[in-house]
Short mmCIF file of C-alpha atoms in Angstrom, two decimals:
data_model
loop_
_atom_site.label_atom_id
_atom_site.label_comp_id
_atom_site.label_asym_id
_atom_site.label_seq_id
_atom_site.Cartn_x
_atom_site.Cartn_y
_atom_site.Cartn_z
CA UNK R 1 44.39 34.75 -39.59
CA UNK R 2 40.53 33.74 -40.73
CA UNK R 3 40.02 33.19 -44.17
CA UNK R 4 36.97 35.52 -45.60
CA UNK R 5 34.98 31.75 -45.42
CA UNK R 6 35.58 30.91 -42.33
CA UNK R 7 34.26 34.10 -40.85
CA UNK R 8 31.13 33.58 -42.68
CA UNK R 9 30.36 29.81 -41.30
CA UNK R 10 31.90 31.41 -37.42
CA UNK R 11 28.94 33.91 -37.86
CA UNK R 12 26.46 31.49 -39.34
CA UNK R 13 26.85 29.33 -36.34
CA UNK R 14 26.21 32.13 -33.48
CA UNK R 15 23.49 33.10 -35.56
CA UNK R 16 21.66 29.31 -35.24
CA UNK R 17 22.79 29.49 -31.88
CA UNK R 18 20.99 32.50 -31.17
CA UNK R 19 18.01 30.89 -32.93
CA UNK R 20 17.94 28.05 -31.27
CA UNK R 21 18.60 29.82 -27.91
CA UNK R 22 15.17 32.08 -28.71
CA UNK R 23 13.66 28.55 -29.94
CA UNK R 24 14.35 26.98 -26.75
CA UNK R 25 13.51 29.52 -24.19
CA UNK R 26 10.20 29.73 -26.21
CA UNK R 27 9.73 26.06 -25.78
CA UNK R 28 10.52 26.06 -22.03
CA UNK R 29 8.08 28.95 -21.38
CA UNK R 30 5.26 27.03 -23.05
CA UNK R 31 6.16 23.82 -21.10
CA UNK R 32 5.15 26.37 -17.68
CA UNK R 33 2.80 28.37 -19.08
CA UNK R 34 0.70 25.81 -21.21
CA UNK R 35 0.72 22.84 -18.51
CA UNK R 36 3.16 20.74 -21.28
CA UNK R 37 5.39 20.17 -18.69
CA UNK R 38 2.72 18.15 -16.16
CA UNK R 39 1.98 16.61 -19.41
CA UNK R 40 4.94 14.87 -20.16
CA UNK R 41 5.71 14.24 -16.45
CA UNK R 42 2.36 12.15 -16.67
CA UNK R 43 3.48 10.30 -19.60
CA UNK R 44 6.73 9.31 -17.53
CA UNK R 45 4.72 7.55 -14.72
CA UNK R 46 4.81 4.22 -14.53
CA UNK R 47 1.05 2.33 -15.68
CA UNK R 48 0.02 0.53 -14.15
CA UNK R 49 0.08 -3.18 -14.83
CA UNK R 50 -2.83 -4.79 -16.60
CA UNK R 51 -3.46 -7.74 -14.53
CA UNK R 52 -1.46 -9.46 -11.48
CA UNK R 53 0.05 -12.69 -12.63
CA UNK R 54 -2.26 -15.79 -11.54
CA UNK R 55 -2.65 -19.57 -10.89
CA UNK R 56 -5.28 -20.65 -13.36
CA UNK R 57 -6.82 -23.66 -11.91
CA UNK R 58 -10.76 -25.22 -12.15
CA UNK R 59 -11.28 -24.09 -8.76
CA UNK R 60 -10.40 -20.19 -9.91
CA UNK R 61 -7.89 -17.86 -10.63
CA UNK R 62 -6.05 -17.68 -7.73
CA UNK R 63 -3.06 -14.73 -7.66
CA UNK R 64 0.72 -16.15 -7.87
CA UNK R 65 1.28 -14.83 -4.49
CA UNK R 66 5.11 -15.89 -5.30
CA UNK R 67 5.58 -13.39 -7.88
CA UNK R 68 2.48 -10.62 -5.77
CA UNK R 69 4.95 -7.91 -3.86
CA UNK R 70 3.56 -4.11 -2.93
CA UNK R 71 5.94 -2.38 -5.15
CA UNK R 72 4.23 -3.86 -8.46
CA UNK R 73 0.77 -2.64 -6.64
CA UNK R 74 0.32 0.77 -8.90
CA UNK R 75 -2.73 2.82 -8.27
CA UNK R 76 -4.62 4.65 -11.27
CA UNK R 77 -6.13 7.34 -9.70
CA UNK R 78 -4.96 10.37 -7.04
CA UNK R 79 -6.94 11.02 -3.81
CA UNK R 80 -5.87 12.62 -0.41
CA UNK R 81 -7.57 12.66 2.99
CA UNK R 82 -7.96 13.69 6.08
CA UNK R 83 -8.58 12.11 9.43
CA UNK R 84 -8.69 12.01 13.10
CA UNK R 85 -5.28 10.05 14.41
CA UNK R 86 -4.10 8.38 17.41
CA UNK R 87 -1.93 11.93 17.75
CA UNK R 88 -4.32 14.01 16.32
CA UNK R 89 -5.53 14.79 12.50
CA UNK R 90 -3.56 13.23 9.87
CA UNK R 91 -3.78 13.21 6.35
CA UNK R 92 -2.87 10.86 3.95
CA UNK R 93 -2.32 11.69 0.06
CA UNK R 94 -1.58 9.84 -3.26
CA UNK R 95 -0.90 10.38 -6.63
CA UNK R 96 -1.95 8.19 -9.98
CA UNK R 97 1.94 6.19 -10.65
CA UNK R 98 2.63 5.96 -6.96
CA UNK R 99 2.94 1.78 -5.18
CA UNK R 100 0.76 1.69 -2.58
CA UNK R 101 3.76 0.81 -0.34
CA UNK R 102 4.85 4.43 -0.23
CA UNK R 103 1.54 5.91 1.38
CA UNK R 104 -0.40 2.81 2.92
CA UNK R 105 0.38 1.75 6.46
CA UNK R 106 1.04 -1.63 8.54
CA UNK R 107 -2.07 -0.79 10.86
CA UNK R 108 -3.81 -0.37 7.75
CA UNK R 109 -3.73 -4.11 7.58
CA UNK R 110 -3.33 -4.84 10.86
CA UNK R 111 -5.53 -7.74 11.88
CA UNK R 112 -5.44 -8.75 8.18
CA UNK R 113 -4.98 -12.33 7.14
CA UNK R 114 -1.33 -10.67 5.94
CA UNK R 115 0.13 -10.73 9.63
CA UNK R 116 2.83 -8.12 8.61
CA UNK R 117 3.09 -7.35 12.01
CA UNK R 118 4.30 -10.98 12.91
CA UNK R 119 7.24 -10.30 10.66
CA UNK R 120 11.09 -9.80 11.58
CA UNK R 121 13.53 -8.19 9.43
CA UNK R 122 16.03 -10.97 9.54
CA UNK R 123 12.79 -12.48 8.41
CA UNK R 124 12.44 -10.56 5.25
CA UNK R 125 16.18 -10.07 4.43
CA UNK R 126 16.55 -13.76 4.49
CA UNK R 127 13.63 -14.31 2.08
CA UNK R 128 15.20 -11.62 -0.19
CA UNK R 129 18.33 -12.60 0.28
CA UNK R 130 19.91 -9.29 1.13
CA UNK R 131 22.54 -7.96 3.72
CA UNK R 132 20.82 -5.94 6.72
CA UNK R 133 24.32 -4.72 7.13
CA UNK R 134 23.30 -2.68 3.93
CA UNK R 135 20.66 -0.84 5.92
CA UNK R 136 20.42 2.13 7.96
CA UNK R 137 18.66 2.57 11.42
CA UNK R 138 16.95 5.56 9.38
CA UNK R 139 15.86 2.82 6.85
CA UNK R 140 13.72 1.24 9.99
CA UNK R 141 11.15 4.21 9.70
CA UNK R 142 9.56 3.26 13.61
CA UNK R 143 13.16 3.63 15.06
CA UNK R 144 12.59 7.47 14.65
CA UNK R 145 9.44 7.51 17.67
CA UNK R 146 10.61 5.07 19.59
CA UNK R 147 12.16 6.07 23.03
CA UNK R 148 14.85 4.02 24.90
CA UNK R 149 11.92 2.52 27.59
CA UNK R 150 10.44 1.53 24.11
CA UNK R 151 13.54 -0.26 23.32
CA UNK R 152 13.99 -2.06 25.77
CA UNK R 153 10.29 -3.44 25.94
CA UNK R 154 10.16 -4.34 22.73
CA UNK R 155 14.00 -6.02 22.63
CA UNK R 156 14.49 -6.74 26.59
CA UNK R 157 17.55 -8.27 26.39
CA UNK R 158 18.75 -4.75 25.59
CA UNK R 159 18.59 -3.72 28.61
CA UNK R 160 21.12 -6.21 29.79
CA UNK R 161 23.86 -4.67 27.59
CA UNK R 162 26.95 -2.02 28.41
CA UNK R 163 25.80 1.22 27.64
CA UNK R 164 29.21 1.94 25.86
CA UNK R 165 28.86 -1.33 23.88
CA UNK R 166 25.56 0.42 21.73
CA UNK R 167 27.01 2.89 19.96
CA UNK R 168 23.37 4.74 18.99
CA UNK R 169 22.33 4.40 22.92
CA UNK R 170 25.59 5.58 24.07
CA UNK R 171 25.50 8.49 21.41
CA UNK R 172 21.47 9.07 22.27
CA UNK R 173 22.31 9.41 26.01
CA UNK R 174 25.34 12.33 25.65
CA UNK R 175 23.03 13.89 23.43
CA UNK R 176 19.99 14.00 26.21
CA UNK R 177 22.80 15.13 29.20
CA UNK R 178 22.96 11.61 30.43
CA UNK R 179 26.95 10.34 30.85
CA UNK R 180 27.94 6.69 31.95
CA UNK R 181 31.24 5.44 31.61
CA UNK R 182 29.94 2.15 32.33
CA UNK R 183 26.52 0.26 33.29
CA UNK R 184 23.83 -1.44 31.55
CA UNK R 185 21.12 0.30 29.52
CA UNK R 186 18.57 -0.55 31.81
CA UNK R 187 20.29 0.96 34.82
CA UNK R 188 19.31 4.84 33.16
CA UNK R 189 15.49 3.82 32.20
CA UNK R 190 14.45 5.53 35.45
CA UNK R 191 15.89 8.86 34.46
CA UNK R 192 13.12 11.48 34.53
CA UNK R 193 11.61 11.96 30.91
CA UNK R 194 13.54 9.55 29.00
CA UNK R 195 10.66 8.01 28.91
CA UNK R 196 9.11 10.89 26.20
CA UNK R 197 11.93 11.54 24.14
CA UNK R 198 12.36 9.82 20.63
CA UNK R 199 15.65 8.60 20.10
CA UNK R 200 15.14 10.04 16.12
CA UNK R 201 14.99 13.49 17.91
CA UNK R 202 18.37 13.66 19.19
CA UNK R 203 20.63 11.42 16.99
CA UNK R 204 20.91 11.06 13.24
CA UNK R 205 19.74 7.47 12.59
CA UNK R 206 21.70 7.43 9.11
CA UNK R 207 24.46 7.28 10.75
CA UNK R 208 24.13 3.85 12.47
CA UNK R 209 23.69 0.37 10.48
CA UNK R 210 20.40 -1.44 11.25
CA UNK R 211 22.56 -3.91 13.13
CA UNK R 212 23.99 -1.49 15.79
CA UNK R 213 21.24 -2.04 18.00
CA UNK R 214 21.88 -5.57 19.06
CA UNK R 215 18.11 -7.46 18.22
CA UNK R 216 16.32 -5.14 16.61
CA UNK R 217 16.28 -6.79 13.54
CA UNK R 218 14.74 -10.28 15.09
CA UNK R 219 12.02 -8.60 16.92
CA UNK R 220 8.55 -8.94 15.58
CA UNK R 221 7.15 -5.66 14.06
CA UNK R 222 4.33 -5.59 16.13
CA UNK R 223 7.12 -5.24 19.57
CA UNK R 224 7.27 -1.58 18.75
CA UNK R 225 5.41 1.26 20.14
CA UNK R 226 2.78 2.58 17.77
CA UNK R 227 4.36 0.35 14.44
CA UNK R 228 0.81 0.58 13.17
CA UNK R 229 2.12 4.30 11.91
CA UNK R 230 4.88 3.35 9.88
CA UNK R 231 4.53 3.15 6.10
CA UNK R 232 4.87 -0.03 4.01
CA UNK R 233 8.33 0.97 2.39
CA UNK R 234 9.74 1.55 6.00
CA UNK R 235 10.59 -1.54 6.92
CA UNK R 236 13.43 -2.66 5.25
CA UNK R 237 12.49 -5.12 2.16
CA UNK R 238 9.18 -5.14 2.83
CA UNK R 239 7.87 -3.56 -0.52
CA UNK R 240 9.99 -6.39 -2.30
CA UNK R 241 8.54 -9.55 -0.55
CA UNK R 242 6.72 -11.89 -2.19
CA UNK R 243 3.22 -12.40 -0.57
CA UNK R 244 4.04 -16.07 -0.60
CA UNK R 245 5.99 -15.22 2.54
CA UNK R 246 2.47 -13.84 4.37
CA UNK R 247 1.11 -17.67 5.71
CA UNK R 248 -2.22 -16.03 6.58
CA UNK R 249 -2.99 -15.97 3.09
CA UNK R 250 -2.88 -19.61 2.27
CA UNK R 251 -5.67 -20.28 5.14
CA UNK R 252 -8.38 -18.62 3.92
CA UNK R 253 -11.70 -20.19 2.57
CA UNK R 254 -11.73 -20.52 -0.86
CA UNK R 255 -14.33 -23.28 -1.95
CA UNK R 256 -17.04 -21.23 -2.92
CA UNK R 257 -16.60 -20.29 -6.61
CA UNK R 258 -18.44 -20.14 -10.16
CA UNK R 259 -17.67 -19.06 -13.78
CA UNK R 260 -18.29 -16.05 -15.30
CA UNK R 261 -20.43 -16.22 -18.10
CA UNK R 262 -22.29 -13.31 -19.27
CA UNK R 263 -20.54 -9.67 -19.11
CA UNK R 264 -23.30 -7.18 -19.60
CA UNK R 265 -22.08 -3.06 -19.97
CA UNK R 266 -23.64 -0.15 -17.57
CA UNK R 267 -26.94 0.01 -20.05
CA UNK R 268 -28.25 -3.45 -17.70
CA UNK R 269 -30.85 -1.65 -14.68
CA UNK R 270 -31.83 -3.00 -11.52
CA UNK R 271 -30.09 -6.21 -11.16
CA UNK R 272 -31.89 -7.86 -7.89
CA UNK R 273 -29.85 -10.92 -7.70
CA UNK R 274 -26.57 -9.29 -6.83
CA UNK R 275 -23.51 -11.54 -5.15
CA UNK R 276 -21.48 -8.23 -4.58
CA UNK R 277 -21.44 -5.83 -1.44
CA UNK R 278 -19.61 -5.14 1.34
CA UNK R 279 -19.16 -6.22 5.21
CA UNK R 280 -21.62 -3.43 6.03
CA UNK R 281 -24.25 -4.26 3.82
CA UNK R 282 -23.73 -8.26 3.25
CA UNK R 283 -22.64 -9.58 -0.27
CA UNK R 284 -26.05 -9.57 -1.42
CA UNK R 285 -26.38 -6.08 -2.43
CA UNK R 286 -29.25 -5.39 -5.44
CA UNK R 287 -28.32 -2.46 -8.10
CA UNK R 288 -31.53 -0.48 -8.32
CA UNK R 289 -30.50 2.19 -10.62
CA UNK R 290 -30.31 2.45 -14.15
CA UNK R 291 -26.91 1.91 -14.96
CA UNK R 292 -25.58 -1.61 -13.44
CA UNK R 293 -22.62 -3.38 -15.22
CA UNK R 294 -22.14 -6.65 -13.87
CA UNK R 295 -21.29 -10.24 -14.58
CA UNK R 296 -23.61 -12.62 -14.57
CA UNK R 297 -21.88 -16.15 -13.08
CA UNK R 298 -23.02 -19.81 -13.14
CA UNK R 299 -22.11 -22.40 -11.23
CA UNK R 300 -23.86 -25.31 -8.52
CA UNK R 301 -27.45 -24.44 -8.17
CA UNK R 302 -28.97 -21.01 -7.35
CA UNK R 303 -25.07 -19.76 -8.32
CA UNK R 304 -25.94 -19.32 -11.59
CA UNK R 305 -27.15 -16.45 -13.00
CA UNK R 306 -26.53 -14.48 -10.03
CA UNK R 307 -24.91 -10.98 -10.63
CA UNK R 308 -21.81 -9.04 -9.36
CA UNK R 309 -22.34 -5.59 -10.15
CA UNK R 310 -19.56 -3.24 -11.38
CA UNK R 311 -18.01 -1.14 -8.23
CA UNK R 312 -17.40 1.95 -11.24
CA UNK R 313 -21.16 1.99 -10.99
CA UNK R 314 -22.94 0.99 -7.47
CA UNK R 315 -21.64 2.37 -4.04
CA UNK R 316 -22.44 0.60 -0.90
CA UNK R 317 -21.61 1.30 2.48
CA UNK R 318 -18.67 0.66 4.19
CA UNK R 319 -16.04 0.94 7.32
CA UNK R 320 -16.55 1.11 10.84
CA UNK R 321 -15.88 3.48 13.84
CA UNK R 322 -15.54 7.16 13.54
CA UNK R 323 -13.42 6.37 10.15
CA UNK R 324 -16.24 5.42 8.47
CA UNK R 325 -17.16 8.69 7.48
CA UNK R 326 -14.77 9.10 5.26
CA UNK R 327 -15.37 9.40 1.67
CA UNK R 328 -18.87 9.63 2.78
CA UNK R 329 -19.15 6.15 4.07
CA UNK R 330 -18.49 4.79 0.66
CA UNK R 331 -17.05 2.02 -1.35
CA UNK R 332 -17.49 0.27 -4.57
CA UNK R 333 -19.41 -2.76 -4.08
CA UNK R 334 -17.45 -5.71 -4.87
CA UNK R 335 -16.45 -8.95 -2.54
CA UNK R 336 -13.57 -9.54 -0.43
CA UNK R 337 -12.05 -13.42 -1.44
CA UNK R 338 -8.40 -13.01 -0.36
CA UNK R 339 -9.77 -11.79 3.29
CA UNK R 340 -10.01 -8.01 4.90
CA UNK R 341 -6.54 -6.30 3.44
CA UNK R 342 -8.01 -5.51 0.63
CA UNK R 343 -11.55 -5.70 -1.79
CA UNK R 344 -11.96 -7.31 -4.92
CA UNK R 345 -13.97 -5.17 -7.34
CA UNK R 346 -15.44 -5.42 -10.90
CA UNK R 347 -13.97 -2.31 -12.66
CA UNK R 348 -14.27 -2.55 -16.46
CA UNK R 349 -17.16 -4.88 -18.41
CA UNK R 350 -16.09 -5.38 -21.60
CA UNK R 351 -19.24 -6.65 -23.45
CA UNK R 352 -17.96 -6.87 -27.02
CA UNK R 353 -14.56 -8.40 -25.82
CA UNK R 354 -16.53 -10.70 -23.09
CA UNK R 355 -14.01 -9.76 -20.29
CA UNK R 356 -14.06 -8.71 -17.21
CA UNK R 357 -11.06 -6.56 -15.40
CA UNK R 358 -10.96 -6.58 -11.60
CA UNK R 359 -9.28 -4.35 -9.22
CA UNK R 360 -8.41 -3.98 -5.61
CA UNK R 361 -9.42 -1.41 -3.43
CA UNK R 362 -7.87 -0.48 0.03
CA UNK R 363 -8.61 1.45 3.38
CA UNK R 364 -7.14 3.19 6.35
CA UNK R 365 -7.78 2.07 9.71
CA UNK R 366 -6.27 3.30 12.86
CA UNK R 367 -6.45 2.77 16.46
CA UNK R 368 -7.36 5.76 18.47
CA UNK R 369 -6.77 5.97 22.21
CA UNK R 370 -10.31 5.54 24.12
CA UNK R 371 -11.69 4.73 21.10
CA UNK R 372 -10.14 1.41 19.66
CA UNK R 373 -9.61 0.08 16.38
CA UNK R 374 -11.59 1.46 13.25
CA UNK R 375 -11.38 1.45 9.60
CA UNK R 376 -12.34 3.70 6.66
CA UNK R 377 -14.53 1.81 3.99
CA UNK R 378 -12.37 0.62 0.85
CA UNK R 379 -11.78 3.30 -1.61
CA UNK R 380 -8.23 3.68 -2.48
CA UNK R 381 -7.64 2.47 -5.81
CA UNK R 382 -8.32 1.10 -8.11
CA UNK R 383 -5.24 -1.08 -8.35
CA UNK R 384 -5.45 -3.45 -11.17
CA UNK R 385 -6.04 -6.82 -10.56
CA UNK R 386 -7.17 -9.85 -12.28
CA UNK R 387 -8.64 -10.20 -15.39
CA UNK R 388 -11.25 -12.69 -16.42
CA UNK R 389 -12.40 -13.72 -19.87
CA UNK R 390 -16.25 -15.97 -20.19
CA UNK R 391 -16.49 -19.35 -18.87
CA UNK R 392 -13.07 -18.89 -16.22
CA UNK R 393 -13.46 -19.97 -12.76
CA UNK R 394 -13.27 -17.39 -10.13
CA UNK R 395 -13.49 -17.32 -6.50
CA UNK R 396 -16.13 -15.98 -4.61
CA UNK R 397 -14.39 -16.49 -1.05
CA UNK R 398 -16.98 -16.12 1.97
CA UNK R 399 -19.91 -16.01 2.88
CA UNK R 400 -21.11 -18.15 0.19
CA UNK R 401 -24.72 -16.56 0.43
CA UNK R 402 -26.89 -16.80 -2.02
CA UNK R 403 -29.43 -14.30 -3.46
CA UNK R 404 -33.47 -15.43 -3.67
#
């Protein structure tokens, strides 16, 4: 039997429970109704970094492409688009938190100095140091369009194998009406219309390892039919390997540099001795408008004092092919040291502080049947990249024009 007390803290409890029920509901409506909610989901995406890490040598600040991997590339600002395809209109959005690796594409870089498309996956998991035994066939995102013809020209000695001994191929074929007991893959390549059904369409790729399909994981990327579509983060490992591991990248041209020496904020006009641009427009690009933050640079000759304007500020134009209407045939102007995957652009001056903060900038290129290869000018980003106090060396990369 309750004691006269204990009745009275039993009913003081409901009662804060009752408050605090009221209080909360009242917080949770205010969360929808006052936009709180997208405000604290903002605060919970990751920032992005503040610089990548670097080699700081005489001859510039080169990036530590041993510790440079796409799932540390964080972009700062949203953006979406939309495109002709090689299968018709696409479009292609991201969001301010996101890597780059879950919206950007391997024919995005294709013909890059990156040669992703040169890669294996045995490749990759070795460099990681990971078991592909750990991986799905869903985790190989081109599996899903490829048809069994495809297969087999990308991995021919596929075709030489029992039908019965590939589980997914066996399992593909009931599915599509097609029974053997026995024969080799390549005996049932001349059925009618195998040749236009995706294997993705007809069996659930998470239920087969990587490894079930004898070679897939040792053929080069670039085997596949239409691989150019598949997003960074679907091939296995790929958003986790260091760019070390991308050999293109150590062969470019990198003997042209100079210092910076003078940061100057957006209040600087008409700077005519500009050493930023783009491949449209050469990398000798004047700013003649009134608001042109730059760097000024020194180095051998006519280097110094030449300018490289702020891509925040001064558009140029960009891209090539029908793509290159996109974001109005735009770009930031800026210079492109580490090769074509991506642009190196002055972002943020910092006068007082004497810095300079650098970003990179990417596109979207596709190749279009009877049309060919063509590319969007750089615009997605900014992505932050590296940062440069007065009198450090940095790399110009080529051409190593000069301004008059």
């Amino acid at each position: 039997m309750k004691t006269e007390k204990q009745s009275l803290i039993t009913d003081s409890a409901i009662r804060y429970l009752i408050l605090f029920g009221l209080l909360g509901g009242l917080f949770i409506h205010s969360f929808v109704k006052y936009g709180l909610l997208n405000q604290v989901v903002g605060l919970m995406i990751p920032k992005a970094t503040a610089e990548v890490p670097v080699i700081k040598s005489l001859n510039g600040f080169l990036p530590d492409w041993s510790r440079l991997k796409f799932s540390d590339m964080i972009i700062s600002e949203s953006g979406s688009v939309t495109f002709p395809g090689s299968t018709g209109n696409e479009t292609r959005i991201w969001q301010a938190g996101q890597s780059i690796a879950e919206f950007l594409e391997l024919g995005d870089f294709e013909e890059s100095e990156m040669n992703l498309e040169q890669l294996q996956i045995s490749s990759i998991a070795q460099a990681l140091n990971i078991n592909l035994d750990s991986f799905k066939l869903s985790d190989f995102d081109l599996v899903k369009w490829q048809t069994l013809p495809d297969l087999v020209n990308a991995i021919p000695e596929l075709g030489n194998l029992n039908i019965q001994d590939v589980i997914p191929i066996r399992d593909f074929l009931q599915q599509v009406g097609i029974s053997y007991d026995s024969g080799r893959i390549q005996d049932v390549l001349p059925y009618l219309g195998l040749s236009e059904i995706p294997i993705g369409q007809y069996i659930d790729l998470s239920l087969y390892n990587l490894t079930d399909i004898p070679g897939l994981q040792n053929t080069p990327i670039n085997k596949f039919n239409n691989w150019q579509d598949s997003t960074i983060n679907g091939v296995p490992g790929l958003t986790y390997l260091t760019w070390d591991n991308l050999p293109g990248l150590n062969t470019l041209n990198l003997s042209f540099i100079g210092k910076v020496d003078l940061p100057l904020r957006e209040i600087e006009a008409n700077r005519t001795r500009s050493i930023s641009g783009s491949y449209q427009e050469g990398f000798n690009v004047p700013c003649l408008q009134n608001d042109c933050a730059h760097f000024e640079a020194s180095g051998l000759g006519k280097t110094t004092g030449v300018q490289w304007i702020s891509g925040k500020y001064q558009q140029v134009r960009g891209g090539f092919g029908i793509l290159k209407a996109l974001n109005g045939g735009k770009e930031p102007t800026g210079r492109n040291p580490f090769g074509t995957a991506f642009k190196q652009v002055v972002w943020e001056v910092n006068e007082a502080e004497g810095s300079v903060q650098t970003t990179m900038f990417f596109r979207i290129c596709k190749r279009i049947p009877f049309i060919g290869r063509t590319c969007s000018p750089y615009f997605i980003g900014p992505v932050p990249f590296i940062k440069y106090q007065e009198e450090d060396p940095i790399i110009f990369g080529q051409p190593n024009t000069l301004p008059q």
